[in-house]
Amino acid sequence: MIISINGKIVDEKKAGIPVTSDAFLYGQAVFETIRTYNHKVFRLDDHLARLYVSAEIMELNPKWNFKKSYKVITETLSKSPHKENKIRIILTKKDLIVMVEKIKEKQEWMYKKGVKLVSFPGQRNMPRAKNLADSFTYLAKQHALECGVYEALLIDPKTYVRECAYANIFWVNEGQLYSTNKNVLFGITRETVIELSGNCKSQGIKYKSILCAEEVFLTQTTSGILPVIAIDGHKIGTGSPGQFTKKLMKDFGKLVWGK
């Protein structure tokens, strides 16, 4: 792993920030996870823009601005010997931390056979801000892993579907694509899929209704598009990735991989 703190490359074992910082004491920091495709950073400008939206929501007033952060990120990435990388950016009031490592691609069977979800009650406190103080999504994800499934589907008190712990969710009925848009993080891959589809309707959906959807899939920075075949043991559609999802996966692959 390559680590840069405030523009300087540091040894992984010696990397750190002061224990008296607000980031350490109160989780007052925001972050982004970005990836490369064919050694090209995917929508870096959009990810950075969202990072600074998160910073504004958290009232960080960071020392590092957009332009300086962009420069440090690209310089740090240039030192990686790997073709495909995951880039983790953490922004505090005073510090900019960039971590670059070889990405661990999802297993092929996840794309071909699909993944399963488990429901988890609640929603993120600040859905538009990716902040380090958000322990709720961490607990939701851990619950999913303990249940032996890929992700946790967040269900609010009125039983509306919001998003997953670390992913956005879409569903398909009668050839129409839908996605939630209230109290969710506006994912960059989510936005890409909406653009690719050319016709995605944003609306709410209740838990019982999404179980009856013809197709469901997730979008996520590191994995792209992942088909969902079951939620809480309830089979979605035929129990296999649907044709609409497969086409979007193919279109997305052409966009990011050029094939």
C-alpha positions as a Markdown table, in Angstrom:
| # | Residue | x | y | z |
|---|---|---|---|---|
| 1 | Met | 0.0 | 0.0 | 0.0 |
| 2 | Ile | 1.2 | 3.5 | -0.8 |
| 3 | Ile | 0.2 | 6.2 | 1.7 |
| 4 | Ser | 0.5 | 9.9 | 1.4 |
| 5 | Ile | -0.2 | 12.3 | 4.2 |
| 6 | Asn | -0.4 | 15.9 | 3.3 |
| 7 | Gly | 1.4 | 15.3 | 0.1 |
| 8 | Lys | 4.3 | 13.3 | 1.5 |
| 9 | Ile | 4.7 | 9.5 | 1.0 |
| 10 | Val | 5.1 | 7.8 | 4.4 |
| 11 | Asp | 5.8 | 4.2 | 5.5 |
| 12 | Glu | 2.6 | 2.3 | 6.2 |
| 13 | Lys | 3.8 | 1.3 | 9.7 |
| 14 | Lys | 4.6 | 4.9 | 10.6 |
| 15 | Ala | 1.6 | 6.5 | 9.0 |
| 16 | Gly | -0.7 | 8.4 | 11.5 |
| 17 | Ile | -2.3 | 11.6 | 12.6 |
| 18 | Pro | -2.2 | 13.2 | 16.1 |
| 19 | Val | -4.5 | 11.5 | 18.7 |
| 20 | Thr | -5.7 | 14.9 | 19.7 |
| 21 | Ser | -7.2 | 15.7 | 16.3 |
| 22 | Asp | -11.0 | 16.0 | 15.9 |
| 23 | Ala | -10.8 | 13.2 | 13.3 |
| 24 | Phe | -9.5 | 10.8 | 15.9 |
| 25 | Leu | -11.5 | 12.0 | 18.9 |
| 26 | Tyr | -14.9 | 12.6 | 17.2 |
| 27 | Gly | -14.7 | 11.1 | 13.7 |
| 28 | Gln | -14.7 | 14.6 | 12.2 |
| 29 | Ala | -13.5 | 13.5 | 8.8 |
| 30 | Val | -14.9 | 12.6 | 5.4 |
| 31 | Phe | -13.8 | 10.0 | 2.9 |
| 32 | Glu | -14.1 | 8.7 | -0.7 |
| 33 | Thr | -13.3 | 5.4 | -2.2 |
| 34 | Ile | -12.3 | 5.5 | -5.9 |
| 35 | Arg | -11.0 | 2.9 | -8.3 |
| 36 | Thr | -9.2 | 2.7 | -11.6 |
| 37 | Tyr | -10.2 | 0.9 | -14.8 |
| 38 | Asn | -7.3 | 0.2 | -17.2 |
| 39 | His | -5.1 | 2.4 | -14.9 |
| 40 | Lys | -7.5 | 5.4 | -15.4 |
| 41 | Val | -9.2 | 6.9 | -12.4 |
| 42 | Phe | -13.0 | 6.6 | -12.8 |
| 43 | Arg | -14.8 | 10.0 | -12.5 |
| 44 | Leu | -12.2 | 11.5 | -10.2 |
| 45 | Asp | -13.7 | 15.0 | -10.5 |
| 46 | Asp | -17.1 | 13.7 | -9.4 |
| 47 | His | -15.7 | 11.8 | -6.5 |
| 48 | Leu | -13.8 | 14.8 | -5.3 |
| 49 | Ala | -16.8 | 17.1 | -5.7 |
| 50 | Arg | -18.8 | 14.7 | -3.5 |
| 51 | Leu | -15.9 | 14.6 | -1.0 |
| 52 | Tyr | -16.2 | 18.4 | -0.6 |
| 53 | Val | -20.0 | 18.3 | -0.3 |
| 54 | Ser | -19.5 | 15.8 | 2.6 |
| 55 | Ala | -16.9 | 18.2 | 4.1 |
| 56 | Glu | -19.4 | 21.1 | 3.8 |
| 57 | Ile | -22.2 | 19.1 | 5.5 |
| 58 | Met | -19.8 | 18.2 | 8.3 |
| 59 | Glu | -18.6 | 21.8 | 8.5 |
| 60 | Leu | -15.0 | 20.8 | 8.3 |
| 61 | Asn | -13.6 | 23.8 | 6.5 |
| 62 | Pro | -10.6 | 21.8 | 5.3 |
| 63 | Lys | -7.2 | 23.2 | 4.8 |
| 64 | Trp | -6.8 | 21.2 | 1.6 |
| 65 | Asn | -8.8 | 22.5 | -1.3 |
| 66 | Phe | -10.1 | 20.7 | -4.4 |
| 67 | Lys | -7.2 | 21.6 | -6.7 |
| 68 | Lys | -4.4 | 20.7 | -4.2 |
| 69 | Ser | -6.2 | 17.4 | -3.3 |
| 70 | Tyr | -6.5 | 16.5 | -7.0 |
| 71 | Lys | -2.8 | 17.0 | -7.5 |
| 72 | Val | -1.8 | 14.9 | -4.5 |
| 73 | Ile | -4.1 | 12.0 | -5.5 |
| 74 | Thr | -2.8 | 11.8 | -9.0 |
| 75 | Glu | 0.8 | 12.0 | -7.8 |
| 76 | Thr | 0.3 | 9.3 | -5.2 |
| 77 | Leu | -1.5 | 7.0 | -7.8 |
| 78 | Ser | 1.4 | 7.5 | -10.2 |
| 79 | Lys | 3.7 | 5.6 | -7.8 |
| 80 | Ser | 1.6 | 2.4 | -7.9 |
| 81 | Pro | 3.0 | -0.4 | -10.0 |
| 82 | His | -0.5 | -2.0 | -10.3 |
| 83 | Lys | -2.8 | -1.5 | -13.3 |
| 84 | Glu | -6.0 | -1.6 | -11.2 |
| 85 | Asn | -6.1 | 0.3 | -7.9 |
| 86 | Lys | -8.4 | 1.2 | -5.1 |
| 87 | Ile | -7.9 | 4.8 | -3.8 |
| 88 | Arg | -9.0 | 5.8 | -0.4 |
| 89 | Ile | -9.1 | 9.5 | 0.5 |
| 90 | Ile | -9.6 | 10.8 | 4.0 |
| 91 | Leu | -10.1 | 14.6 | 4.5 |
| 92 | Thr | -9.9 | 16.2 | 7.9 |
| 93 | Lys | -9.8 | 19.8 | 9.0 |
| 94 | Lys | -6.0 | 19.9 | 8.6 |
| 95 | Asp | -5.0 | 16.7 | 6.9 |
| 96 | Leu | -5.3 | 14.9 | 3.5 |
| 97 | Ile | -4.6 | 11.2 | 3.6 |
| 98 | Val | -4.4 | 9.2 | 0.3 |
| 99 | Met | -4.1 | 5.4 | 0.3 |
| 100 | Val | -3.5 | 3.4 | -2.9 |
| 101 | Glu | -3.5 | -0.3 | -3.1 |
| 102 | Lys | -4.1 | -3.1 | -5.7 |
| 103 | Ile | -7.9 | -3.6 | -5.9 |
| 104 | Lys | -9.3 | -6.9 | -5.0 |
| 105 | Glu | -11.9 | -7.6 | -7.7 |
| 106 | Lys | -15.1 | -9.4 | -6.8 |
| 107 | Gln | -15.3 | -13.1 | -7.6 |
| 108 | Glu | -16.7 | -13.8 | -11.1 |
| 109 | Trp | -19.5 | -15.9 | -9.7 |
| 110 | Met | -21.0 | -12.9 | -8.0 |
| 111 | Tyr | -21.6 | -11.3 | -11.4 |
| 112 | Lys | -22.8 | -14.5 | -13.1 |
| 113 | Lys | -25.0 | -15.9 | -10.3 |
| 114 | Gly | -25.8 | -12.8 | -8.3 |
| 115 | Val | -25.6 | -12.0 | -4.6 |
| 116 | Lys | -28.0 | -12.1 | -1.6 |
| 117 | Leu | -29.1 | -9.4 | 0.9 |
| 118 | Val | -30.5 | -9.3 | 4.4 |
| 119 | Ser | -32.6 | -6.5 | 5.7 |
| 120 | Phe | -31.4 | -4.2 | 8.5 |
| 121 | Pro | -33.6 | -1.6 | 10.3 |
| 122 | Gly | -32.7 | 2.0 | 10.1 |
| 123 | Gln | -31.0 | 4.6 | 7.9 |
| 124 | Arg | -27.9 | 6.7 | 7.9 |
| 125 | Asn | -28.0 | 9.8 | 10.0 |
| 126 | Met | -26.3 | 11.9 | 7.4 |
| 127 | Pro | -26.9 | 10.1 | 4.1 |
| 128 | Arg | -25.3 | 12.7 | 1.9 |
| 129 | Ala | -22.1 | 12.8 | 3.9 |
| 130 | Lys | -19.5 | 10.0 | 3.8 |
| 131 | Asn | -18.0 | 10.5 | 7.2 |
| 132 | Leu | -15.8 | 8.4 | 9.5 |
| 133 | Ala | -18.3 | 8.8 | 12.4 |
| 134 | Asp | -20.9 | 6.7 | 10.6 |
| 135 | Ser | -20.8 | 3.4 | 12.6 |
| 136 | Phe | -24.3 | 2.5 | 11.6 |
| 137 | Thr | -23.4 | 1.3 | 8.1 |
| 138 | Tyr | -20.4 | -0.6 | 9.5 |
| 139 | Leu | -22.7 | -2.5 | 11.9 |
| 140 | Ala | -25.2 | -3.2 | 9.1 |
| 141 | Lys | -22.5 | -4.6 | 6.8 |
| 142 | Gln | -21.1 | -6.8 | 9.7 |
| 143 | His | -24.6 | -8.1 | 10.2 |
| 144 | Ala | -24.8 | -9.1 | 6.6 |
| 145 | Leu | -21.5 | -10.9 | 6.7 |
| 146 | Glu | -22.6 | -12.7 | 9.9 |
| 147 | Cys | -25.7 | -13.8 | 8.0 |
| 148 | Gly | -23.5 | -15.2 | 5.2 |
| 149 | Val | -24.8 | -12.7 | 2.6 |
| 150 | Tyr | -23.2 | -9.9 | 0.6 |
| 151 | Glu | -25.0 | -6.8 | 1.8 |
| 152 | Ala | -27.5 | -5.3 | 4.2 |
| 153 | Leu | -30.6 | -3.6 | 2.8 |
| 154 | Leu | -31.5 | -0.6 | 5.0 |
| 155 | Ile | -35.2 | -0.3 | 5.8 |
| 156 | Asp | -36.4 | 2.9 | 7.5 |
| 157 | Pro | -39.1 | 3.0 | 10.3 |
| 158 | Lys | -41.9 | 3.4 | 7.7 |
| 159 | Thr | -40.6 | 0.2 | 5.9 |
| 160 | Tyr | -39.3 | 2.1 | 2.9 |
| 161 | Val | -36.1 | 0.8 | 1.3 |
| 162 | Arg | -33.3 | 3.3 | 1.4 |
| 163 | Glu | -30.0 | 1.8 | 0.2 |
| 164 | Cys | -27.5 | -0.8 | 1.3 |
| 165 | Ala | -24.7 | -0.3 | 3.8 |
| 166 | Tyr | -22.1 | 0.3 | 1.1 |
| 167 | Ala | -24.1 | 0.3 | -2.1 |
| 168 | Asn | -27.0 | 1.9 | -3.9 |
| 169 | Ile | -30.0 | -0.2 | -5.1 |
| 170 | Phe | -32.0 | -0.4 | -8.3 |
| 171 | Trp | -35.0 | -2.5 | -9.3 |
| 172 | Val | -36.8 | -3.3 | -12.5 |
| 173 | Asn | -40.5 | -3.9 | -13.2 |
| 174 | Glu | -42.1 | -4.3 | -16.7 |
| 175 | Gly | -38.9 | -3.1 | -18.4 |
| 176 | Gln | -38.8 | 0.1 | -16.3 |
| 177 | Leu | -35.7 | 0.9 | -14.2 |
| 178 | Tyr | -36.2 | 2.5 | -10.7 |
| 179 | Ser | -34.0 | 3.8 | -7.9 |
| 180 | Thr | -34.5 | 5.3 | -4.5 |
| 181 | Asn | -33.6 | 9.0 | -4.2 |
| 182 | Lys | -34.6 | 10.1 | -0.7 |
| 183 | Asn | -32.2 | 9.9 | 2.3 |
| 184 | Val | -29.6 | 8.0 | 0.3 |
| 185 | Leu | -26.0 | 8.7 | -0.8 |
| 186 | Phe | -25.9 | 9.7 | -4.4 |
| 187 | Gly | -23.3 | 7.2 | -5.6 |
| 188 | Ile | -21.0 | 7.9 | -8.6 |
| 189 | Thr | -21.6 | 4.5 | -10.1 |
| 190 | Arg | -25.3 | 5.0 | -9.4 |
| 191 | Glu | -25.2 | 8.2 | -11.4 |
| 192 | Thr | -23.3 | 6.4 | -14.2 |
| 193 | Val | -26.0 | 3.7 | -14.5 |
| 194 | Ile | -28.8 | 6.3 | -14.5 |
| 195 | Glu | -27.0 | 8.0 | -17.4 |
| 196 | Leu | -26.5 | 4.7 | -19.3 |
| 197 | Ser | -30.1 | 3.6 | -18.9 |
| 198 | Gly | -31.5 | 6.8 | -20.3 |
| 199 | Asn | -34.7 | 6.2 | -18.5 |
| 200 | Cys | -34.6 | 5.7 | -14.7 |
| 201 | Lys | -37.4 | 6.8 | -12.5 |
| 202 | Ser | -36.6 | 7.8 | -8.9 |
| 203 | Gln | -39.2 | 6.9 | -6.3 |
| 204 | Gly | -39.6 | 5.2 | -3.0 |
| 205 | Ile | -40.4 | 1.6 | -2.6 |
| 206 | Lys | -41.5 | -0.4 | 0.5 |
| 207 | Tyr | -39.8 | -3.5 | 1.7 |
| 208 | Lys | -42.6 | -5.9 | 0.7 |
| 209 | Ser | -42.8 | -4.4 | -2.8 |
| 210 | Ile | -39.2 | -4.8 | -3.6 |
| 211 | Leu | -39.5 | -8.5 | -2.8 |
| 212 | Cys | -41.8 | -8.7 | -5.8 |
| 213 | Ala | -39.6 | -6.8 | -8.2 |
| 214 | Glu | -38.6 | -8.6 | -11.4 |
| 215 | Glu | -35.0 | -7.7 | -11.1 |
| 216 | Val | -32.8 | -6.0 | -8.4 |
| 217 | Phe | -29.2 | -5.0 | -8.6 |
| 218 | Leu | -26.6 | -3.0 | -6.6 |
| 219 | Thr | -24.1 | -0.3 | -7.8 |
| 220 | Gln | -20.8 | 0.3 | -6.0 |
| 221 | Thr | -17.5 | 1.9 | -6.8 |
| 222 | Thr | -15.3 | -1.1 | -6.4 |
| 223 | Ser | -17.7 | -3.7 | -7.9 |
| 224 | Gly | -19.7 | -1.8 | -10.5 |
| 225 | Ile | -23.0 | -3.6 | -11.0 |
| 226 | Leu | -24.0 | -6.7 | -9.0 |
| 227 | Pro | -27.2 | -8.6 | -9.6 |
| 228 | Val | -29.3 | -9.4 | -6.5 |
| 229 | Ile | -31.1 | -12.8 | -6.5 |
| 230 | Ala | -32.6 | -12.9 | -3.0 |
| 231 | Ile | -33.5 | -10.7 | 0.0 |
| 232 | Asp | -34.1 | -12.3 | 3.4 |
| 233 | Gly | -34.3 | -15.6 | 1.6 |
| 234 | His | -37.1 | -14.4 | -0.8 |
| 235 | Lys | -36.2 | -15.1 | -4.4 |
| 236 | Ile | -36.1 | -12.1 | -6.7 |
| 237 | Gly | -37.6 | -12.8 | -10.1 |
| 238 | Thr | -36.4 | -16.1 | -11.4 |
| 239 | Gly | -33.6 | -16.3 | -8.8 |
| 240 | Ser | -31.0 | -15.5 | -11.5 |
| 241 | Pro | -29.6 | -12.2 | -13.0 |
| 242 | Gly | -32.3 | -10.7 | -15.3 |
| 243 | Gln | -31.9 | -9.6 | -18.9 |
| 244 | Phe | -32.2 | -5.9 | -18.1 |
| 245 | Thr | -29.5 | -6.2 | -15.5 |
| 246 | Lys | -27.2 | -8.1 | -17.8 |
| 247 | Lys | -27.6 | -5.5 | -20.5 |
| 248 | Leu | -26.6 | -2.7 | -18.1 |
| 249 | Met | -23.7 | -4.7 | -16.9 |
| 250 | Lys | -22.5 | -5.2 | -20.5 |
| 251 | Asp | -23.0 | -1.4 | -21.3 |
| 252 | Phe | -21.2 | -0.5 | -18.1 |
| 253 | Gly | -18.3 | -2.9 | -19.0 |
| 254 | Lys | -17.9 | -1.2 | -22.4 |
| 255 | Leu | -17.8 | 2.2 | -20.8 |
| 256 | Val | -15.2 | 1.5 | -18.1 |
| 257 | Trp | -13.1 | -1.3 | -19.8 |
| 258 | Gly | -13.7 | -0.3 | -23.4 |
| 259 | Lys | -14.9 | -3.8 | -24.3 |
